[in-house]
Structure formats: C-alpha cells, structure tokens
PDB file of C-alpha atoms in Angstrom:
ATOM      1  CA  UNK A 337     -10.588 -26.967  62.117  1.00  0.00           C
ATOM      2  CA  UNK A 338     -12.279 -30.110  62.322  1.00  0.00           C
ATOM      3  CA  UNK A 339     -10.258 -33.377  62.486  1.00  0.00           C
ATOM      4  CA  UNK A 340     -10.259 -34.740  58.648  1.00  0.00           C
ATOM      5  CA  UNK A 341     -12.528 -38.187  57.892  1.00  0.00           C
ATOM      6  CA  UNK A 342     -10.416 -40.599  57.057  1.00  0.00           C
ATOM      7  CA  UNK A 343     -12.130 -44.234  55.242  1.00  0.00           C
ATOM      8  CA  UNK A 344      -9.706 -47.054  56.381  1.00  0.00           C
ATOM      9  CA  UNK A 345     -10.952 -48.868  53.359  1.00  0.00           C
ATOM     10  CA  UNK A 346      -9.658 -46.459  50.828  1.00  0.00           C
ATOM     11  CA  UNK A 347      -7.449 -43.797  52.600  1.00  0.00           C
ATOM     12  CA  UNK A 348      -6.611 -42.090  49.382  1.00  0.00           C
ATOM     13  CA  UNK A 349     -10.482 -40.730  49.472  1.00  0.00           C
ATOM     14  CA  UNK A 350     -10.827 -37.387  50.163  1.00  0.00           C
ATOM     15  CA  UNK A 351     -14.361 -37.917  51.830  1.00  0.00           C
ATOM     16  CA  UNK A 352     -15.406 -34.372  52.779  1.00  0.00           C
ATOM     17  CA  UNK A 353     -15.248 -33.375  48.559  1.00  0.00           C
ATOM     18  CA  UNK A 354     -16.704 -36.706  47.980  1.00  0.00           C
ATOM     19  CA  UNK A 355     -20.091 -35.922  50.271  1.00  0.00           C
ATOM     20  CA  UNK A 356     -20.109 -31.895  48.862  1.00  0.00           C
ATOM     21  CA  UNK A 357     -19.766 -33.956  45.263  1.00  0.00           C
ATOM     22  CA  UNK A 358     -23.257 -36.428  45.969  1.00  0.00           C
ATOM     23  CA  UNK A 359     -24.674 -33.133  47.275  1.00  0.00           C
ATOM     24  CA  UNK A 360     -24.291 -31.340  44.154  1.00  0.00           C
ATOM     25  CA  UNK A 361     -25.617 -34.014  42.100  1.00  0.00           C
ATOM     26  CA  UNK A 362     -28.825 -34.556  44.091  1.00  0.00           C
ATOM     27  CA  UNK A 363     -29.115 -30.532  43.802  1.00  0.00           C
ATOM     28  CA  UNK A 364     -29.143 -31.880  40.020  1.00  0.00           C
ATOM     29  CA  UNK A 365     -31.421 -35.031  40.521  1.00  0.00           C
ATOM     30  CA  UNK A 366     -34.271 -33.170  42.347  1.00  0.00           C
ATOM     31  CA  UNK A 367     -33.809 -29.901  40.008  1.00  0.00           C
ATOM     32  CA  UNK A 368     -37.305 -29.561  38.728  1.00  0.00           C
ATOM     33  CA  UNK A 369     -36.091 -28.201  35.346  1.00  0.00           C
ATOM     34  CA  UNK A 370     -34.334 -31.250  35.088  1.00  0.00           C
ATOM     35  CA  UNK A 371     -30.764 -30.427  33.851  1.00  0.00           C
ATOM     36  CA  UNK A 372     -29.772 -33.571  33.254  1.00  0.00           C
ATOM     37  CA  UNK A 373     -31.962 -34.398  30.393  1.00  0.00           C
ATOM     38  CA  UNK A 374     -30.659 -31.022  28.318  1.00  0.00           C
ATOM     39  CA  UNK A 375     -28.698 -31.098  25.594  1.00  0.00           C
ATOM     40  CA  UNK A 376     -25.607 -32.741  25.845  1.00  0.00           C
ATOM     41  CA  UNK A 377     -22.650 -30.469  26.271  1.00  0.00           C
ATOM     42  CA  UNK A 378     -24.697 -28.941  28.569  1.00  0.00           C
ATOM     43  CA  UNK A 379     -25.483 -32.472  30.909  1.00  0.00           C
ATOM     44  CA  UNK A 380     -21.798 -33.172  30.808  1.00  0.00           C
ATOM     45  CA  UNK A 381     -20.880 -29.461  31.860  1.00  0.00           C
ATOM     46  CA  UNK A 382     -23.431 -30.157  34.659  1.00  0.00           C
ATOM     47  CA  UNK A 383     -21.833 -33.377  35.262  1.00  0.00           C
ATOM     48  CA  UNK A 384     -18.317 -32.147  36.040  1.00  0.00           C
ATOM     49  CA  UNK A 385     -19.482 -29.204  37.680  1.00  0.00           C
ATOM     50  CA  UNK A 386     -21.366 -31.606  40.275  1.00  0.00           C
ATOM     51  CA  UNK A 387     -17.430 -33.504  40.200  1.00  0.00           C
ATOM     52  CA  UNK A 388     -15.919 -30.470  40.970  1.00  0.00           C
ATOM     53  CA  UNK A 389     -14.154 -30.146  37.406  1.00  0.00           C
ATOM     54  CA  UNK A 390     -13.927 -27.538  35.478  1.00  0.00           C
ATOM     55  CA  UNK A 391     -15.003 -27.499  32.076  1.00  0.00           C
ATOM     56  CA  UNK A 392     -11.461 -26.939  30.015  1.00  0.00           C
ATOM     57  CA  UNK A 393     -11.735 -28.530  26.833  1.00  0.00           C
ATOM     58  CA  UNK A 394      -8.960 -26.569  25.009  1.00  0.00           C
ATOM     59  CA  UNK A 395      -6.001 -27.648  27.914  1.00  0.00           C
ATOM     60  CA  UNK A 396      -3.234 -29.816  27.223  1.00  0.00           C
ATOM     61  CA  UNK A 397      -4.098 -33.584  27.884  1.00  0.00           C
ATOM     62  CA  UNK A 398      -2.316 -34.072  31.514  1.00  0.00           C
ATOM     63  CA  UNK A 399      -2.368 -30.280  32.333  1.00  0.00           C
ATOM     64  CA  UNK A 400      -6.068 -30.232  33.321  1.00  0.00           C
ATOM     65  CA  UNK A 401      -7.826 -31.247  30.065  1.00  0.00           C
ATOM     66  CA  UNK A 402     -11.165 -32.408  30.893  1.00  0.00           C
ATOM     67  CA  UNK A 403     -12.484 -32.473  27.133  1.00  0.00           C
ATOM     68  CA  UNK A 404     -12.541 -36.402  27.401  1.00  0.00           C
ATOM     69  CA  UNK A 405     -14.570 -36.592  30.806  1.00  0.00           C
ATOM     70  CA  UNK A 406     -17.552 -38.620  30.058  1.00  0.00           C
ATOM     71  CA  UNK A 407     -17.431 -38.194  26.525  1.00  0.00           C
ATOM     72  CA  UNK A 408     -15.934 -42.235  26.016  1.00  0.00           C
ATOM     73  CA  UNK A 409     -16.705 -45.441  27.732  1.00  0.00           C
ATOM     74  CA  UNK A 410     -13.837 -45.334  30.459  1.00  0.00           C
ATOM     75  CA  UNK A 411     -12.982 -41.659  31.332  1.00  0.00           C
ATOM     76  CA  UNK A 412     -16.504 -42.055  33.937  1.00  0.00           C
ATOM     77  CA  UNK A 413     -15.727 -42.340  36.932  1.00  0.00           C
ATOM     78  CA  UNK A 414     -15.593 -39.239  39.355  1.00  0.00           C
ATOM     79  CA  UNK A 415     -12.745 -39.839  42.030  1.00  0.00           C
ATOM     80  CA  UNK A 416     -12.231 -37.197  45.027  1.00  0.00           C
ATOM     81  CA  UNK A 417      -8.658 -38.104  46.509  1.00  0.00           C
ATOM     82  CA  UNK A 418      -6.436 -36.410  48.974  1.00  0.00           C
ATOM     83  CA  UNK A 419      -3.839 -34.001  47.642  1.00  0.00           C
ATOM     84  CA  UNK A 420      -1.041 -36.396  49.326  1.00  0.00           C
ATOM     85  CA  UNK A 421      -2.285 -39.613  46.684  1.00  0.00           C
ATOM     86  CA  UNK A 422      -2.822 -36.898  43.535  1.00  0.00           C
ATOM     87  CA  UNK A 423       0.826 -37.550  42.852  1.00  0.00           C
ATOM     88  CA  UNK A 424       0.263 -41.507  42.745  1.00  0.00           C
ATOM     89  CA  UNK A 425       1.444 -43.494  39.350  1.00  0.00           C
ATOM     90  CA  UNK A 426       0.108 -46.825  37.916  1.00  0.00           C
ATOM     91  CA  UNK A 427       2.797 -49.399  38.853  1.00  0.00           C
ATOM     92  CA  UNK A 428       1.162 -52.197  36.637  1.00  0.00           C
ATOM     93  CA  UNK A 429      -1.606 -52.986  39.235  1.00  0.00           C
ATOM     94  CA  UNK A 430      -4.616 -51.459  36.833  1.00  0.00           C
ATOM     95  CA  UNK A 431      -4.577 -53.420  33.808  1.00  0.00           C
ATOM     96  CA  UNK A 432      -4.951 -51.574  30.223  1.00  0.00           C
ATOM     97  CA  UNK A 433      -3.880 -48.109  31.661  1.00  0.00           C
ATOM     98  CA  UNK A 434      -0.208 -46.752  31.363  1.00  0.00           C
ATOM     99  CA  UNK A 435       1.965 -47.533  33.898  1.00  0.00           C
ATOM    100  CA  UNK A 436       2.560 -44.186  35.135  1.00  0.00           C
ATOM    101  CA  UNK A 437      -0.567 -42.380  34.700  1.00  0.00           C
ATOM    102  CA  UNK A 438       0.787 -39.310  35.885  1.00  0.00           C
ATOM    103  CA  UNK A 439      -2.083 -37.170  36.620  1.00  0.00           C
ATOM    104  CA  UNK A 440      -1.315 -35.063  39.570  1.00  0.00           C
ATOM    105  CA  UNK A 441      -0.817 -31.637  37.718  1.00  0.00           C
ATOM    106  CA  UNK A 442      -3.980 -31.708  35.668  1.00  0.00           C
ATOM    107  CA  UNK A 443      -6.003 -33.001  38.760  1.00  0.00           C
ATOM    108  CA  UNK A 444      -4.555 -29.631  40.684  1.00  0.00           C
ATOM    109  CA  UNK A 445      -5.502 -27.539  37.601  1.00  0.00           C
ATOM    110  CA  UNK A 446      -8.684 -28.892  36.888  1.00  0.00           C
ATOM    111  CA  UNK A 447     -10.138 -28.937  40.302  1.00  0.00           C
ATOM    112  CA  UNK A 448     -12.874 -26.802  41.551  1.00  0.00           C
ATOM    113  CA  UNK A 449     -11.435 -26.141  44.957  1.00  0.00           C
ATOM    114  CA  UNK A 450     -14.809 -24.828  46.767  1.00  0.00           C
ATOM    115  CA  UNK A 451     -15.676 -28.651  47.259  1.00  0.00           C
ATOM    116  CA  UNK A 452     -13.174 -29.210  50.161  1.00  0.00           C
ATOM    117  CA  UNK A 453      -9.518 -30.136  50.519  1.00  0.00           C
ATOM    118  CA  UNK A 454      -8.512 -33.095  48.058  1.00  0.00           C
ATOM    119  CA  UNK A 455      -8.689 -33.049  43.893  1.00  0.00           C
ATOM    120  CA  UNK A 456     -11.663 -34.353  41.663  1.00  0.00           C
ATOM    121  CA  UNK A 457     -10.670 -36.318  38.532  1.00  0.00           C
ATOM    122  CA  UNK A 458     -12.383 -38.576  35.808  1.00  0.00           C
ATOM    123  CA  UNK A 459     -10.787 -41.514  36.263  1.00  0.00           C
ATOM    124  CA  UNK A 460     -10.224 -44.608  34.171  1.00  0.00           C
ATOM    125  CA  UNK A 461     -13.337 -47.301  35.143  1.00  0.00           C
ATOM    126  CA  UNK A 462     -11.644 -50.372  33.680  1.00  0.00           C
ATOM    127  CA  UNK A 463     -11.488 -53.158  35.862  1.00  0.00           C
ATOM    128  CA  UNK A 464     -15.115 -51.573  37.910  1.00  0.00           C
ATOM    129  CA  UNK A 465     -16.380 -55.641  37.337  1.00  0.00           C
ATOM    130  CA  UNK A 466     -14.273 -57.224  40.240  1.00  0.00           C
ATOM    131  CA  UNK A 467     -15.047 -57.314  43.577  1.00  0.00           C
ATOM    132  CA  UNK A 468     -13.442 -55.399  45.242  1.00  0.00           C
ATOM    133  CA  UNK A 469     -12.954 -52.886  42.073  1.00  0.00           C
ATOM    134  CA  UNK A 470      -9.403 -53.176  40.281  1.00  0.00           C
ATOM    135  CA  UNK A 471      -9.565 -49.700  38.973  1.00  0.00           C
ATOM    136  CA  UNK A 472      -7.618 -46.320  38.478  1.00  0.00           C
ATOM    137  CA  UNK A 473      -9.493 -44.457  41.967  1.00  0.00           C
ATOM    138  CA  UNK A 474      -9.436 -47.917  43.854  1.00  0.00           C
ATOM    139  CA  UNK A 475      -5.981 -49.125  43.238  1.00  0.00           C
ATOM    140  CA  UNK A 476      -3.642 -46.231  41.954  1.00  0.00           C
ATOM    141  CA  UNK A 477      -5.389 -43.428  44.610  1.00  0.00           C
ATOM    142  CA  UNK A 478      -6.767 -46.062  47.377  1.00  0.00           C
ATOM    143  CA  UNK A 479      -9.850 -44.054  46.836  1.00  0.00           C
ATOM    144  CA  UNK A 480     -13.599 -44.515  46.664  1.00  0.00           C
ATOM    145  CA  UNK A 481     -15.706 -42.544  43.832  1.00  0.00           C
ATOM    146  CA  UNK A 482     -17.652 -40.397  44.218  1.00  0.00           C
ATOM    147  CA  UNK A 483     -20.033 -41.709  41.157  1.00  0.00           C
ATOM    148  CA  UNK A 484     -19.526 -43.451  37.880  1.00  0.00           C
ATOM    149  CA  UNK A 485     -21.879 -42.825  34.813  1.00  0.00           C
ATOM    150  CA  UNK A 486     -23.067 -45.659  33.463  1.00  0.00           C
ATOM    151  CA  UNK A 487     -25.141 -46.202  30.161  1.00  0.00           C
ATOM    152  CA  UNK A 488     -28.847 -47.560  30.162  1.00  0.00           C
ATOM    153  CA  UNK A 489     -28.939 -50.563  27.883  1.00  0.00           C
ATOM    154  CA  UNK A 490     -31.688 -49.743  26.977  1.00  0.00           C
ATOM    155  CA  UNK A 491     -32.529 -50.084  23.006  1.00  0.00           C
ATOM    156  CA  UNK A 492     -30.861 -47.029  22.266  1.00  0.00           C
ATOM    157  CA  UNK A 493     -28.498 -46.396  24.784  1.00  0.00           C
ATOM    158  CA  UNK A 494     -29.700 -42.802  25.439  1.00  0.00           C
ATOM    159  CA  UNK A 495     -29.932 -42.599  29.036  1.00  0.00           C
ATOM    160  CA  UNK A 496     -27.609 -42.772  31.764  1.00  0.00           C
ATOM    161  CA  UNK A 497     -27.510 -43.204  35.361  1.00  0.00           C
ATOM    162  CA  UNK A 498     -25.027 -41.851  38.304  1.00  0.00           C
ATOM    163  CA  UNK A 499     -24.201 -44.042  40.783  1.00  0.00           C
ATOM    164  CA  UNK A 500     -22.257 -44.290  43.807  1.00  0.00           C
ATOM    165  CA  UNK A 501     -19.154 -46.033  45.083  1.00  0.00           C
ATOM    166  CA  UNK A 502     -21.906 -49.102  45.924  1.00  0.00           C
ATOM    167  CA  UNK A 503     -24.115 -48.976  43.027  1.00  0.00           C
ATOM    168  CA  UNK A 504     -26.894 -47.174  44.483  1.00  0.00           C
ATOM    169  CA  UNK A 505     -28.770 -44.871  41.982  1.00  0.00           C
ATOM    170  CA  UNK A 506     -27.635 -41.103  42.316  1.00  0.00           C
ATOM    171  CA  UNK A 507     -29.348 -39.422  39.426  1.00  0.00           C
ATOM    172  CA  UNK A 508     -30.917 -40.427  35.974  1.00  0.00           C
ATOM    173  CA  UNK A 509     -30.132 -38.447  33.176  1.00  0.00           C
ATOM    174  CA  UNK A 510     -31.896 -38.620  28.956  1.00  0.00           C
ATOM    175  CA  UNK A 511     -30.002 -35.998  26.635  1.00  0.00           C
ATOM    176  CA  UNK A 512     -32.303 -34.273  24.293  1.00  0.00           C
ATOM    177  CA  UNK A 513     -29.434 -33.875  21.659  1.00  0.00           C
ATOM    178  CA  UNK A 514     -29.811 -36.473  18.884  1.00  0.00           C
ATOM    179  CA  UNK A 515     -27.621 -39.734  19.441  1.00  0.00           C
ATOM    180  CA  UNK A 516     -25.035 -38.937  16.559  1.00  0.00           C
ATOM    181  CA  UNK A 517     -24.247 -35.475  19.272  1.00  0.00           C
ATOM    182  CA  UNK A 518     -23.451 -37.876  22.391  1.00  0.00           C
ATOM    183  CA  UNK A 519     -20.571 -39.976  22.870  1.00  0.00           C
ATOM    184  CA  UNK A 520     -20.874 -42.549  19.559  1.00  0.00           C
ATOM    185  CA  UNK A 521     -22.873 -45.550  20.338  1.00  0.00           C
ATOM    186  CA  UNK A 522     -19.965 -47.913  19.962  1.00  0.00           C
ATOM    187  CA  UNK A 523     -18.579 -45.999  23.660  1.00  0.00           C
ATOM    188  CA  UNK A 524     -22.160 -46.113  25.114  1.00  0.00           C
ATOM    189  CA  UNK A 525     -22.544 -49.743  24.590  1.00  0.00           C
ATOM    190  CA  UNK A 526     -19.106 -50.755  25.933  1.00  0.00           C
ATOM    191  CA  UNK A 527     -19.414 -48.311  29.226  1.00  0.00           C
ATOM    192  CA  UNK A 528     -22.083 -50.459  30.047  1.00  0.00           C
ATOM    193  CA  UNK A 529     -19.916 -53.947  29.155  1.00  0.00           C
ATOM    194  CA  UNK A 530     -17.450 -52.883  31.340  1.00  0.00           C
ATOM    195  CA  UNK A 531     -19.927 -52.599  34.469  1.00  0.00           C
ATOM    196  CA  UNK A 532     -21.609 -55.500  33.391  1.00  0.00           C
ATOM    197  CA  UNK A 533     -22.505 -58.057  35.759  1.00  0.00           C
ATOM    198  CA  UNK A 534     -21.211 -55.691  38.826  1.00  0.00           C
ATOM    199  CA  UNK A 535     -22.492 -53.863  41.605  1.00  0.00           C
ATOM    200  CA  UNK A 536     -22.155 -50.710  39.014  1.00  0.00           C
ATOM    201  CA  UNK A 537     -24.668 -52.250  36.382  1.00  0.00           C
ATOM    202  CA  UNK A 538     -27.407 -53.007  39.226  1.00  0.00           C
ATOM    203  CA  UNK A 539     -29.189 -49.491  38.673  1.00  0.00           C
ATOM    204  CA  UNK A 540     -28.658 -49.477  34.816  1.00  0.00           C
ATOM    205  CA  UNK A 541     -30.280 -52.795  34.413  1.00  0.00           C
ATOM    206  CA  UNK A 542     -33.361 -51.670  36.318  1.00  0.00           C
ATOM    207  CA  UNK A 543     -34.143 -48.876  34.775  1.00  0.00           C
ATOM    208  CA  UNK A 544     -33.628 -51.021  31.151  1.00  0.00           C
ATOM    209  CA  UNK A 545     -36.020 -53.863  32.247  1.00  0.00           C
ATOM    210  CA  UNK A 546     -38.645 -51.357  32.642  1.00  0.00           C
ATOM    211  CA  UNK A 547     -38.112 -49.651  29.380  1.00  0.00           C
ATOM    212  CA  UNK A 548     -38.438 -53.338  28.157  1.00  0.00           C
ATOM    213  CA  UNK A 549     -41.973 -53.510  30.515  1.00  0.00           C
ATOM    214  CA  UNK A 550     -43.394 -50.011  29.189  1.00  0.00           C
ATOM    215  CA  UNK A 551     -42.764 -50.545  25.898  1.00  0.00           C
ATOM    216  CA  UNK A 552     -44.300 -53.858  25.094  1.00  0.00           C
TER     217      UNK A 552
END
C-alpha cells in the first residue's frame, strides 16, 4: 500500500479521510438538486454523511451518539484523526471542555469506515478565534478539520456555510424547514460569535454583506 500522508503541522490528521471528506461535500455543493437547502434533518444527515458519521441519534452519549452533531453552536467541527490520537484526552489545554474528553469509543463506533483509515468526529469548535486554533481537533488530536459549519449572520440566521481548515468556502447550505425546526436561534447566533473575527467567519461574513446589498 501506499506510504500514509503525514501533515507535520498537525500529525494527529488523518489526511487521506480528510480529502475523501471535502470530496463528498463538493459531491453535495455542486448537486444540482441541491441537498443542502432540504429540510433540516435531512441537511444534517447529509452533513455527517459527507463527515463520514453515521447518523445514530438513539446511542449512548460517548458510545457513538451523533444526535448532537451540528444541532448546537460548538459540536461543528468535522475532525478526521488517526486511529493512534482517537484515544487522546483533554489535559486542560482546550478551555471550557472536560478535561478528559474521552471520545475514542464513540469515534470508532460512529465512523463510516469507507472514507480511509483514521475516525471522523464532531468536535468541540471553542477556542476556533485564535491563531493558530486552540480547539478540541487542533490541540487534543493535533489534527486539522476537515470543515466547520458556521452560521450566516445574516438577519435570520438561516443559512450556513462549510468551510475548511483555512476558511475557504466549501459549500453553502439554506434549510427549508421553518427556523423554530433548526438548531434554536440562541445556538445559531453564538456559532457564529465563536468564529467571529477569525479566519472561520471570513466566508460567513461575505455571504451576509451581500444579503445586506440585495436586500436594500
């Protein structure tokens, strides 16, 4: 088999998954039908199928329980890391997550594993606003992401974008479900605080300055 690619940035990356990961979303972004702007349940399905997740919202939090991906302002951020880092705890470096953060088990459970060697998890985005990134895939897994979703704020909040590990725009997604059926606005609003001012708000703020432009 081919030698693995290793990123001497972030060693904890599982960069093969990562690639087949972006490849599934752009399958998304350029799908004329346009799954992203469905209902939804069905977008976030979509979402952590691109991830490599499965959809199992009736697991035990910690034993693969991905209920909570992308459904609040933090659990956003789609990390592909090397089996040998899954096992990794939170020794106090990530502020505002539990040291610990065991997450090994449900990463192994959840994970689709047609994407390539490595686990896919959504990972805590806290601490995405310093450069370099303080955050659950950067510090606890020395790993990249593979995208972050990121709110519009935009009047409403109803759109999101995908980005990647440097901000550039991945996909654009509008739900058709009503707002009180996607994550509450309160979560919408502060997924976008959190980025604020970063490399991961770059892409978010464009697309809400031209709202501002059209609808004037």
């Amino acid at each position: 088999s081919l030698p693995m690619t290793v990123d001497p940035q972030y060693p904890g990356t599982a960069v093969e998954r990562m690639m087949a990961v972006r490849q599934r979303v752009d399958q998304l972004a350029n799908d004329p039908s346009n799954p992203l702007d469905g209902p939804w349940d069905d977008v976030r399905r979509k979402i952590l199928w691109a991830g490599g997740l499965k959809d199992l919202p009736n697991a035990i939090p910690g034993q693969g329980y991905t209920g909570h991906s992308f459904n609040d302002f933090n659990h956003v951020d789609l990390t592909t890391m090397l089996d040998r880092v899954s096992d990794n705890e939170n020794d106090g470096a990530v502020k505002g997550i539990a040291i610990g953060n065991r997450l090994g088990n449900g990463i192994r459970v959840a994970s689709l594993p047609e994407l390539g060697p490595g686990g896919s998890w959504s990972t805590c985005a806290m601490g995405c606003h310093h450069d370099p990134p303080q955050d659950v895939a950067h510090i606890q897994f020395r790993s990249r992401i593979a995208f972050k979703l990121v709110w519009v704020p935009n009047e409403s909040y109803d759109t999101f974008v995908l980005v990647d590990d440097d901000g550039h725009l991945l996909a654009t997604g509008k739900p058709s479900s009503s707002s009180s059926l996607l994550p509450p606005l309160r979560e919408r609003k502060y997924n976008y605080q959190i980025v604020k001012g970063s490399k991961y708000a770059t892409a978010a703020d464009q697309l809400a300055s031209n709202s501002k432009t059209t609808t004037t």
